[in-house]
Amino acid sequence: MTDKPRIILDCDPGIDDAFAIVTASRWAEIIAVTTVSGNVSLDKTTANALRLRSLIGSDFPVHAGAHKPLEVAPLSAGHVHGDCGLGGIDLPYSSESPDSNNAIEFLVEETRKEEGLHLVPIGPLTNIALALQADPDMAKRVSSITFMGGSAGGLGNVTAAAEFNIYADPEAAQVVLQSGSPVSMVGLNLTHQVQVGTKETEICHSIDTPVGSAMAYLLDFYADFYRSHLGTDTGSMHDPCAVLAITHPELFAFEEKYVAVEVNGQHTRGMTLVDERGVGSEFEPNCRVAYNVNAQEAVALIMQAVAEV
Ligand code: BDR
Ligand code: CA
């Protein structure tokens, strides 16, 4: 056993999810990858997790989870990640099947077998919410639920107020935030600090390995999105930030806050409302909110992972 943090990465690969898998492979001990419907449909996110596992030569189990959010129809972000979820990359599909099609049961059972795991959801929170509903005590068995999603300060990307992972399944996010688990939120206010552009694409291109080439391809594809849709020269590397918040917490500044999810608002459904009042608030903090990160170091660690995995 190593002294790296032991994590279950719950994901919807996804370009930045692929970077999160690579980052976690280098800096954490991946106990398993669980997949969820999000950026693309569940069959695609699961297939991509298996493709990425082969690419990096790893052997973590892959368990497929929920094919739709708790109460609403699935949303997709194909315009960001491409129809297949990985920008049409020429990466062989694995002949292997997922280790199970029941990520919910896996989450419940694995956290019973081993207390103190970190759950790192970087897609919609459906799987984690379903596992908490199946066994509310799971909340106390984990060291943290550190999710990428939401935002402090009311910043959205799908809508003016809502970030994709929360907007895709606000009811699930609310279950997680109300679970009593040690929850940390790594939202857009944080991930927008961690930008990648031409320099990082070139670094990946210069890494003469299958992983380097694949990550270079993904960054090239991502660049088309942020240049054409956002009009920017760089894009946010969202999902690896949640991994680094566990593996390199010294790079992050967190504050304990009360966070609620708007599930009803006409304009604000899916928004994470962070109570910034401090003293005088009637609500106890339920979440560690990430506010700042040493972005230069974070990007360097992601690139190092690409080079060394
Ligand atoms: C989040 O949404 C997804 O498209 C990304 O993979 C990331 O998890 C950013 O809003
Ligand atoms: Ca994701």
Coordinates of C-alpha atoms and ligand atoms in Angstrom, one line a residue:
M1 CA 0.0 0.0 0.0
T2 CA 1.2 3.5 -0.8
D3 CA 0.5 6.6 1.2
K4 CA -1.3 8.2 -1.7
P5 CA -5.0 9.2 -0.9
R6 CA -7.3 6.3 -1.8
I7 CA -10.1 7.6 -4.0
I8 CA -13.1 6.4 -6.0
L9 CA -13.4 8.7 -9.1
D10 CA -17.0 9.1 -10.2
C11 CA -16.9 10.5 -13.7
D12 CA -18.4 11.2 -17.1
P13 CA -15.5 11.2 -19.5
G14 CA -15.3 13.9 -21.0
I15 CA -12.1 15.7 -21.9
D16 CA -11.3 17.2 -18.6
D17 CA -12.4 13.9 -16.9
A18 CA -9.8 12.2 -19.0
F19 CA -7.2 14.6 -17.5
A20 CA -8.6 13.9 -14.1
I21 CA -8.1 10.1 -14.6
V22 CA -4.5 10.7 -15.7
T23 CA -3.9 13.1 -12.8
A24 CA -5.4 10.7 -10.3
S25 CA -3.4 7.8 -11.7
R26 CA -0.3 9.6 -10.9
W27 CA -1.1 11.3 -7.6
A28 CA -3.7 9.1 -6.0
E29 CA -4.6 5.4 -5.5
I30 CA -7.6 4.8 -7.7
I31 CA -9.7 2.2 -6.0
A32 CA -12.3 2.3 -8.8
V33 CA -13.8 4.5 -11.4
T34 CA -17.6 4.7 -11.4
T35 CA -19.3 6.2 -14.4
V36 CA -22.4 8.3 -14.8
S37 CA -24.5 9.9 -17.5
G38 CA -23.4 13.4 -18.0
N39 CA -21.2 14.9 -20.7
V40 CA -22.5 12.1 -22.9
S41 CA -24.7 9.0 -22.3
L42 CA -23.7 6.3 -19.8
D43 CA -22.7 3.8 -22.4
K44 CA -20.3 6.3 -23.9
T45 CA -18.8 7.5 -20.5
T46 CA -18.3 3.9 -19.5
A47 CA -16.7 3.0 -22.8
N48 CA -14.4 6.0 -22.5
A49 CA -13.4 5.1 -19.0
L50 CA -12.4 1.6 -20.3
R51 CA -10.5 3.1 -23.2
L52 CA -8.6 5.5 -20.9
R53 CA -7.8 2.6 -18.5
S54 CA -6.2 0.7 -21.4
L55 CA -4.4 3.8 -22.6
I56 CA -2.7 4.4 -19.3
G57 CA -2.2 0.6 -18.7
S58 CA -4.0 0.6 -15.5
D59 CA -6.2 -2.0 -13.9
F60 CA -8.7 -0.1 -11.7
P61 CA -12.2 -1.6 -11.8
V62 CA -14.8 0.3 -13.7
H63 CA -18.4 0.2 -12.5
A64 CA -21.2 1.7 -14.6
G65 CA -23.8 3.7 -12.7
A66 CA -26.9 5.8 -13.4
H67 CA -28.0 6.3 -16.9
K68 CA -30.2 9.3 -16.0
P69 CA -30.5 11.9 -13.3
L70 CA -32.8 11.4 -10.3
E71 CA -35.8 13.4 -11.7
V72 CA -35.1 14.9 -15.0
A73 CA -34.0 13.8 -18.5
P74 CA -30.2 13.6 -19.1
L75 CA -28.5 16.7 -20.4
S76 CA -25.4 16.4 -22.5
A77 CA -22.3 18.5 -23.3
G78 CA -21.5 17.1 -26.7
H79 CA -20.7 20.5 -28.0
V80 CA -17.8 20.7 -25.6
H81 CA -16.6 17.1 -25.6
G82 CA -17.7 15.8 -29.0
D83 CA -20.3 13.2 -29.8
C84 CA -18.3 10.3 -28.3
G85 CA -17.2 12.4 -25.3
L86 CA -13.5 12.4 -26.2
G87 CA -13.6 14.7 -29.2
G88 CA -13.6 11.9 -31.8
I89 CA -10.2 10.6 -30.6
D90 CA -8.7 7.7 -32.5
L91 CA -8.4 5.5 -29.4
P92 CA -9.4 1.9 -29.6
Y93 CA -12.5 0.7 -27.8
S94 CA -11.8 -1.9 -25.1
S95 CA -13.1 -5.4 -25.6
E96 CA -13.5 -5.6 -21.8
S97 CA -16.8 -5.0 -20.1
P98 CA -17.3 -2.9 -17.0
D99 CA -16.7 -4.8 -13.8
S100 CA -20.3 -4.3 -12.9
N101 CA -23.3 -2.2 -14.0
N102 CA -24.1 -1.3 -10.5
A103 CA -21.9 1.5 -9.3
I104 CA -24.4 2.3 -6.6
E105 CA -24.1 -1.0 -4.9
F106 CA -20.4 -0.9 -5.4
L107 CA -20.1 2.5 -3.7
V108 CA -22.1 1.2 -0.7
E109 CA -20.2 -2.0 -0.4
E110 CA -16.7 -0.7 -1.0
T111 CA -17.2 2.1 1.6
R112 CA -18.3 -0.6 4.0
K113 CA -15.2 -2.7 3.3
E114 CA -12.9 0.2 3.7
E115 CA -13.7 3.3 5.7
G116 CA -12.0 6.6 5.0
L117 CA -12.0 6.6 1.2
H118 CA -12.4 9.9 -0.7
L119 CA -15.2 10.0 -3.2
V120 CA -14.3 12.4 -6.0
P121 CA -17.4 13.0 -8.2
I122 CA -16.5 15.0 -11.3
G123 CA -19.8 14.6 -13.2
P124 CA -23.5 15.0 -12.2
L125 CA -23.9 13.7 -8.6
T126 CA -26.5 11.1 -9.4
N127 CA -24.5 8.0 -8.4
I128 CA -23.4 9.5 -5.1
A129 CA -26.9 10.6 -4.2
L130 CA -28.4 7.2 -5.1
A131 CA -25.7 5.5 -2.9
L132 CA -26.5 7.9 0.0
Q133 CA -30.2 7.2 -0.4
A134 CA -29.6 3.5 -0.4
D135 CA -27.4 3.8 2.7
P136 CA -27.3 7.2 4.5
D137 CA -24.5 5.9 6.8
M138 CA -22.2 6.0 3.8
A139 CA -21.9 9.7 4.6
K140 CA -20.0 9.0 7.7
R141 CA -17.8 6.2 6.3
V142 CA -15.9 8.4 3.8
S143 CA -13.1 10.9 4.4
S144 CA -14.7 13.3 2.0
I145 CA -16.9 13.8 -1.0
T146 CA -14.9 16.3 -3.0
F147 CA -16.9 17.2 -6.1
M148 CA -16.2 19.4 -9.1
G149 CA -19.4 21.4 -9.7
G150 CA -21.3 24.5 -8.8
S151 CA -19.6 27.8 -8.0
A152 CA -19.3 30.3 -5.2
G153 CA -20.4 33.7 -6.4
G154 CA -23.3 32.6 -8.6
L155 CA -21.2 32.0 -11.7
G156 CA -22.7 29.5 -14.2
N157 CA -21.7 27.9 -17.5
V158 CA -24.8 26.1 -18.7
T159 CA -27.0 29.0 -17.6
A160 CA -26.0 32.3 -16.1
A161 CA -26.4 30.9 -12.6
A162 CA -25.7 27.1 -12.9
E163 CA -22.7 25.0 -13.6
F164 CA -23.1 21.8 -15.8
N165 CA -22.6 19.0 -13.2
I166 CA -25.2 20.6 -10.8
Y167 CA -27.6 21.8 -13.5
A168 CA -27.7 18.2 -14.9
D169 CA -29.0 16.8 -11.6
P170 CA -29.7 19.5 -9.0
E171 CA -31.8 17.1 -6.8
A172 CA -28.8 14.8 -6.5
A173 CA -26.5 17.7 -5.6
Q174 CA -28.9 18.7 -2.9
V175 CA -28.9 15.1 -1.5
V176 CA -25.1 15.2 -1.3
L177 CA -24.9 18.6 0.3
Q178 CA -27.5 17.7 2.9
S179 CA -26.0 14.3 3.7
G180 CA -23.9 15.3 6.6
S181 CA -20.8 13.9 4.9
P182 CA -17.6 16.0 4.9
V183 CA -18.3 17.6 1.5
S184 CA -16.0 19.9 -0.4
M185 CA -17.0 21.9 -3.5
V186 CA -14.5 22.7 -6.2
G187 CA -16.6 25.0 -8.4
L188 CA -16.2 27.2 -11.4
N189 CA -14.9 30.1 -9.2
L190 CA -11.9 27.8 -8.5
T191 CA -11.5 25.9 -11.8
H192 CA -11.5 29.1 -13.8
Q193 CA -8.2 29.9 -12.1
V194 CA -6.6 26.8 -13.7
Q195 CA -6.3 27.5 -17.4
V196 CA -4.6 25.6 -20.2
G197 CA -3.8 26.8 -23.7
T198 CA -1.2 26.5 -26.5
K199 CA 1.7 26.0 -24.1
E200 CA 0.1 23.0 -22.4
T201 CA -0.9 21.5 -25.8
E202 CA 2.7 21.8 -26.9
I203 CA 3.9 20.2 -23.7
C204 CA 1.6 17.2 -24.3
H205 CA 2.7 17.0 -28.0
S206 CA 6.3 16.9 -26.8
I207 CA 5.6 14.0 -24.5
D208 CA 6.4 11.1 -26.8
T209 CA 4.0 8.5 -25.4
P210 CA 0.5 7.3 -26.2
V211 CA -0.8 9.2 -23.2
G212 CA 1.0 12.4 -24.3
S213 CA -0.4 12.1 -27.8
A214 CA -3.9 11.4 -26.6
M215 CA -3.9 14.3 -24.2
A216 CA -2.5 16.6 -26.9
Y217 CA -5.3 15.6 -29.2
L218 CA -7.9 16.3 -26.4
L219 CA -6.4 19.7 -25.7
D220 CA -6.5 20.5 -29.4
F221 CA -10.2 19.6 -29.6
Y222 CA -10.9 21.5 -26.4
A223 CA -9.2 24.6 -27.9
D224 CA -11.6 24.6 -30.8
F225 CA -14.5 24.8 -28.2
Y226 CA -13.2 27.6 -26.1
R227 CA -11.9 29.6 -29.0
S228 CA -15.2 29.3 -31.0
H229 CA -17.7 29.3 -28.1
L230 CA -16.1 31.4 -25.4
G231 CA -13.8 33.6 -27.6
T232 CA -10.8 32.9 -25.2
D233 CA -7.3 31.7 -25.8
T234 CA -7.3 29.3 -22.9
G235 CA -9.8 26.9 -21.2
S236 CA -10.5 25.8 -17.7
M237 CA -9.1 22.4 -16.6
H238 CA -12.1 21.7 -14.3
D239 CA -12.1 18.1 -13.2
P240 CA -8.4 17.5 -12.3
C241 CA -8.8 20.3 -9.7
A242 CA -11.1 18.1 -7.6
V243 CA -8.4 15.3 -7.7
L244 CA -5.7 17.8 -6.7
A245 CA -7.8 19.2 -3.9
I246 CA -7.3 15.7 -2.3
T247 CA -3.8 14.9 -3.4
H248 CA -2.3 18.4 -2.9
P249 CA -4.6 20.2 -0.4
E250 CA -1.7 22.6 0.5
L251 CA -2.3 24.3 -2.9
F252 CA -5.9 25.2 -2.0
A253 CA -7.6 27.7 0.2
F254 CA -11.0 26.4 1.5
E255 CA -13.6 28.1 3.7
E256 CA -16.5 26.3 5.6
K257 CA -19.8 27.6 4.3
Y258 CA -23.4 26.7 4.1
V259 CA -24.2 25.7 0.5
A260 CA -27.7 25.1 -0.9
V261 CA -28.8 24.0 -4.4
E262 CA -31.6 25.9 -6.0
V263 CA -34.0 23.2 -7.4
N264 CA -36.9 25.5 -8.2
G265 CA -35.8 28.8 -9.5
Q266 CA -37.1 29.9 -12.9
H267 CA -33.7 31.5 -13.8
T268 CA -31.5 29.9 -11.1
R269 CA -32.3 26.1 -11.1
G270 CA -29.1 24.3 -10.5
M271 CA -27.3 27.2 -8.9
T272 CA -25.2 26.6 -5.8
L273 CA -26.1 29.3 -3.3
V274 CA -23.2 29.9 -0.9
D275 CA -24.1 31.7 2.3
E276 CA -21.4 34.3 2.6
R277 CA -22.9 36.0 5.7
G278 CA -20.7 34.2 8.2
V279 CA -21.7 35.3 11.7
G280 CA -25.5 35.8 11.9
S281 CA -26.4 33.1 9.4
E282 CA -29.0 30.7 10.7
F283 CA -27.4 27.8 8.8
E284 CA -24.4 25.7 10.0
P285 CA -21.7 25.2 7.4
N286 CA -22.2 22.0 5.4
C287 CA -19.4 22.3 2.9
R288 CA -15.7 23.3 2.4
V289 CA -15.8 25.7 -0.5
A290 CA -12.5 26.0 -2.5
Y291 CA -11.8 29.7 -3.2
N292 CA -8.2 29.8 -4.3
V293 CA -5.5 27.6 -5.8
N294 CA -1.9 27.9 -6.7
A295 CA -2.8 27.5 -10.4
Q296 CA 0.7 27.4 -11.8
E297 CA 1.5 24.5 -9.6
A298 CA -1.8 22.8 -10.3
V299 CA -1.2 22.9 -14.1
A300 CA 2.4 21.7 -13.6
L301 CA 1.2 18.7 -11.6
I302 CA -1.4 17.8 -14.3
M303 CA 1.4 18.0 -17.0
Q304 CA 3.7 16.0 -14.8
A305 CA 1.0 13.3 -14.6
V306 CA 0.7 13.3 -18.4
A307 CA 4.4 12.8 -18.7
E308 CA 4.8 10.2 -16.0
V309 CA 1.7 8.0 -16.1
Ligands
BDR1 C1 -18.0 20.2 -15.7 O1 -18.9 19.9 -16.7 C2 -18.4 19.0 -17.6 O2 -18.6 19.3 -19.0 C3 -16.9 18.9 -17.3 O3 -16.4 17.5 -17.5 C4 -16.8 19.3 -15.9 O4 -17.0 18.2 -15.0 C5 -17.6 21.7 -15.9 O5 -18.7 22.5 -15.7
CA2 CA -16.8 15.8 -15.8

